[in-house]
Amino acid sequence: MKLSGKKGTGQPKKKSEGKPKNTQIREKVPGDWLYMTPQEIGVRQIYEAFGEQDGYELEIWEDAGVLEIGMADGASVDIETAQIHPKDEITASFAAGHQAKSVFLVTFKPETYEEATSVMRRIIGKTGGFFCGDTEDFTPLFLSLIHI
């Protein structure tokens, strides 16, 4: 849920003028993503597949099912083992339609989208599967090296 403006100020929201183009793109980028794979894997397999990379710092909390991939300027891509809630029939159907056996919640700041996509592509290249926005229509969608 997005909240804007302060409660009770009674002042109308100001529209910003002349936003830079990349800011407009970032507003369309979800901060929450899903990573799904057709094989059963955990954060340890993602950690090992990602490997040591210049410019990235990896931290893993295997018992908690969490992997943090540190990027430039202190930003990170956080990957957490997840399970689809039994009442979330839409996500369950989407995952089943893509033969997903492992599901991870992935978060990063929208302003780090460009660098985060590099991280996502590297993971897909090593462990397969796909990334999709945790949105109503599961977009954007990254399959292999294709962005839809």
PDB file of C-alpha atoms in Angstrom, residues 2-110:
ATOM      1  CA  LYS A   2       1.371   3.381  -0.963  1.00  0.00           C
ATOM      2  CA  LEU A   3       0.875   6.337   1.332  1.00  0.00           C
ATOM      3  CA  SER A   4       1.470   9.842   0.132  1.00  0.00           C
ATOM      4  CA  GLY A   5       1.407  13.163   1.872  1.00  0.00           C
ATOM      5  CA  LYS A   6       0.958  13.794   5.579  1.00  0.00           C
ATOM      6  CA  LYS A   7      -2.336  13.088   7.275  1.00  0.00           C
ATOM      7  CA  GLY A   8      -4.352  16.044   8.409  1.00  0.00           C
ATOM      8  CA  THR A   9      -2.310  18.772   6.713  1.00  0.00           C
ATOM      9  CA  GLY A  10      -5.211  19.782   4.514  1.00  0.00           C
ATOM     10  CA  GLN A  11      -2.755  20.801   1.844  1.00  0.00           C
ATOM     11  CA  PRO A  12      -3.163  19.410  -1.638  1.00  0.00           C
ATOM     12  CA  LYS A  13      -0.347  17.272  -2.951  1.00  0.00           C
ATOM     13  CA  LYS A  14       2.004  19.102  -5.235  1.00  0.00           C
ATOM     14  CA  LYS A  15       2.699  17.614  -8.603  1.00  0.00           C
ATOM     15  CA  SER A  16       6.367  17.560  -9.367  1.00  0.00           C
ATOM     16  CA  GLU A  17       7.293  19.053 -12.663  1.00  0.00           C
ATOM     17  CA  GLY A  18      10.081  17.989 -14.930  1.00  0.00           C
ATOM     18  CA  LYS A  19      10.865  14.670 -13.291  1.00  0.00           C
ATOM     19  CA  PRO A  20      13.905  12.990 -14.733  1.00  0.00           C
ATOM     20  CA  LYS A  21      13.002  10.154 -17.050  1.00  0.00           C
ATOM     21  CA  ASN A  22      14.719   7.496 -14.926  1.00  0.00           C
ATOM     22  CA  THR A  23      12.594   8.499 -11.906  1.00  0.00           C
ATOM     23  CA  GLN A  24       9.436   7.856 -13.923  1.00  0.00           C
ATOM     24  CA  ILE A  25      10.751   4.418 -14.869  1.00  0.00           C
ATOM     25  CA  ARG A  26      11.592   3.648 -11.237  1.00  0.00           C
ATOM     26  CA  GLU A  27       8.018   4.396 -10.171  1.00  0.00           C
ATOM     27  CA  LYS A  28       6.861   1.519 -12.385  1.00  0.00           C
ATOM     28  CA  VAL A  29       9.440  -0.893 -10.942  1.00  0.00           C
ATOM     29  CA  PRO A  30       8.095  -2.985  -8.081  1.00  0.00           C
ATOM     30  CA  GLY A  31      10.224  -3.271  -4.967  1.00  0.00           C
ATOM     31  CA  ASP A  32       8.953  -6.785  -4.306  1.00  0.00           C
ATOM     32  CA  TRP A  33       9.674  -9.625  -6.702  1.00  0.00           C
ATOM     33  CA  LEU A  34       9.330 -13.391  -6.815  1.00  0.00           C
ATOM     34  CA  TYR A  35      12.031 -15.798  -7.942  1.00  0.00           C
ATOM     35  CA  MET A  36      10.710 -19.214  -8.966  1.00  0.00           C
ATOM     36  CA  THR A  37      12.647 -22.280 -10.074  1.00  0.00           C
ATOM     37  CA  PRO A  38      11.540 -25.600 -11.551  1.00  0.00           C
ATOM     38  CA  GLN A  39      13.911 -27.468  -9.219  1.00  0.00           C
ATOM     39  CA  GLU A  40      13.947 -27.495  -5.437  1.00  0.00           C
ATOM     40  CA  ILE A  41      16.779 -25.262  -4.281  1.00  0.00           C
ATOM     41  CA  GLY A  42      17.592 -23.121  -1.275  1.00  0.00           C
ATOM     42  CA  VAL A  43      19.498 -19.927  -0.680  1.00  0.00           C
ATOM     43  CA  ARG A  44      22.721 -21.958  -0.290  1.00  0.00           C
ATOM     44  CA  GLN A  45      22.486 -23.113  -3.932  1.00  0.00           C
ATOM     45  CA  ILE A  46      21.868 -19.536  -5.104  1.00  0.00           C
ATOM     46  CA  TYR A  47      24.805 -18.323  -2.998  1.00  0.00           C
ATOM     47  CA  GLU A  48      27.145 -20.961  -4.445  1.00  0.00           C
ATOM     48  CA  ALA A  49      25.940 -20.450  -8.009  1.00  0.00           C
ATOM     49  CA  PHE A  50      26.291 -16.669  -7.818  1.00  0.00           C
ATOM     50  CA  GLY A  51      29.890 -17.072  -6.737  1.00  0.00           C
ATOM     51  CA  GLU A  52      32.403 -14.425  -5.841  1.00  0.00           C
ATOM     52  CA  GLN A  53      31.995 -11.338  -7.970  1.00  0.00           C
ATOM     53  CA  ASP A  54      33.865  -8.054  -7.884  1.00  0.00           C
ATOM     54  CA  GLY A  55      31.574  -5.372  -6.558  1.00  0.00           C
ATOM     55  CA  TYR A  56      29.213  -7.741  -4.737  1.00  0.00           C
ATOM     56  CA  GLU A  57      29.262  -8.815  -1.126  1.00  0.00           C
ATOM     57  CA  LEU A  58      27.241 -11.910  -0.243  1.00  0.00           C
ATOM     58  CA  GLU A  59      25.869 -12.716   3.179  1.00  0.00           C
ATOM     59  CA  ILE A  60      23.841 -15.818   3.882  1.00  0.00           C
ATOM     60  CA  TRP A  61      21.722 -16.799   6.852  1.00  0.00           C
ATOM     61  CA  GLU A  62      20.934 -20.325   5.782  1.00  0.00           C
ATOM     62  CA  ASP A  63      18.862 -21.268   8.841  1.00  0.00           C
ATOM     63  CA  ALA A  64      16.633 -18.250   8.220  1.00  0.00           C
ATOM     64  CA  GLY A  65      16.538 -18.895   4.450  1.00  0.00           C
ATOM     65  CA  VAL A  66      17.949 -15.464   3.615  1.00  0.00           C
ATOM     66  CA  LEU A  67      20.630 -14.344   1.149  1.00  0.00           C
ATOM     67  CA  GLU A  68      21.737 -10.741   0.840  1.00  0.00           C
ATOM     68  CA  ILE A  69      23.668  -9.655  -2.228  1.00  0.00           C
ATOM     69  CA  GLY A  70      25.291  -6.312  -1.470  1.00  0.00           C
ATOM     70  CA  MET A  71      25.668  -3.903  -4.373  1.00  0.00           C
ATOM     71  CA  ALA A  72      27.150  -0.437  -4.761  1.00  0.00           C
ATOM     72  CA  ASP A  73      26.332   2.344  -2.302  1.00  0.00           C
ATOM     73  CA  GLY A  74      25.127  -0.046   0.396  1.00  0.00           C
ATOM     74  CA  ALA A  75      22.103  -1.211  -1.609  1.00  0.00           C
ATOM     75  CA  SER A  76      21.262  -4.901  -1.777  1.00  0.00           C
ATOM     76  CA  VAL A  77      19.123  -7.561  -3.378  1.00  0.00           C
ATOM     77  CA  ASP A  78      17.570  -9.605  -0.582  1.00  0.00           C
ATOM     78  CA  ILE A  79      16.371 -13.129  -1.333  1.00  0.00           C
ATOM     79  CA  GLU A  80      14.228 -14.981   1.183  1.00  0.00           C
ATOM     80  CA  THR A  81      12.827 -18.495   0.998  1.00  0.00           C
ATOM     81  CA  ALA A  82       9.042 -18.266   0.780  1.00  0.00           C
ATOM     82  CA  GLN A  83       5.968 -20.401   0.531  1.00  0.00           C
ATOM     83  CA  ILE A  84       2.803 -19.428  -1.272  1.00  0.00           C
ATOM     84  CA  HIS A  85      -0.046 -18.927   1.162  1.00  0.00           C
ATOM     85  CA  PRO A  86      -2.722 -21.611   0.658  1.00  0.00           C
ATOM     86  CA  LYS A  87      -5.391 -18.942   0.101  1.00  0.00           C
ATOM     87  CA  ASP A  88      -3.324 -17.190  -2.603  1.00  0.00           C
ATOM     88  CA  GLU A  89      -4.827 -19.147  -5.473  1.00  0.00           C
ATOM     89  CA  ILE A  90      -3.640 -16.708  -8.140  1.00  0.00           C
ATOM     90  CA  THR A  91       0.041 -17.005  -7.227  1.00  0.00           C
ATOM     91  CA  ALA A  92      -0.299 -20.762  -6.689  1.00  0.00           C
ATOM     92  CA  SER A  93      -1.839 -21.143 -10.146  1.00  0.00           C
ATOM     93  CA  PHE A  94       0.873 -18.976 -11.726  1.00  0.00           C
ATOM     94  CA  ALA A  95       3.624 -20.993 -10.020  1.00  0.00           C
ATOM     95  CA  ALA A  96       2.013 -24.312 -11.020  1.00  0.00           C
ATOM     96  CA  GLY A  97       1.678 -23.105 -14.604  1.00  0.00           C
ATOM     97  CA  HIS A  98       5.433 -22.496 -14.644  1.00  0.00           C
ATOM     98  CA  GLN A  99       6.282 -25.779 -12.861  1.00  0.00           C
ATOM     99  CA  ALA A 100       7.849 -23.836  -9.969  1.00  0.00           C
ATOM    100  CA  LYS A 101       9.010 -25.973  -7.060  1.00  0.00           C
ATOM    101  CA  SER A 102      10.960 -23.277  -5.178  1.00  0.00           C
ATOM    102  CA  VAL A 103       9.717 -19.761  -4.492  1.00  0.00           C
ATOM    103  CA  PHE A 104      11.672 -16.837  -3.060  1.00  0.00           C
ATOM    104  CA  LEU A 105      10.646 -13.315  -2.135  1.00  0.00           C
ATOM    105  CA  VAL A 106      13.128 -10.831  -3.582  1.00  0.00           C
ATOM    106  CA  THR A 107      13.365  -7.204  -2.547  1.00  0.00           C
ATOM    107  CA  PHE A 108      15.478  -4.266  -3.635  1.00  0.00           C
ATOM    108  CA  LYS A 109      15.047  -0.529  -3.866  1.00  0.00           C
ATOM    109  CA  PRO A 110      13.464   0.493  -7.184  1.00  0.00           C
TER     110      PRO A 110
END
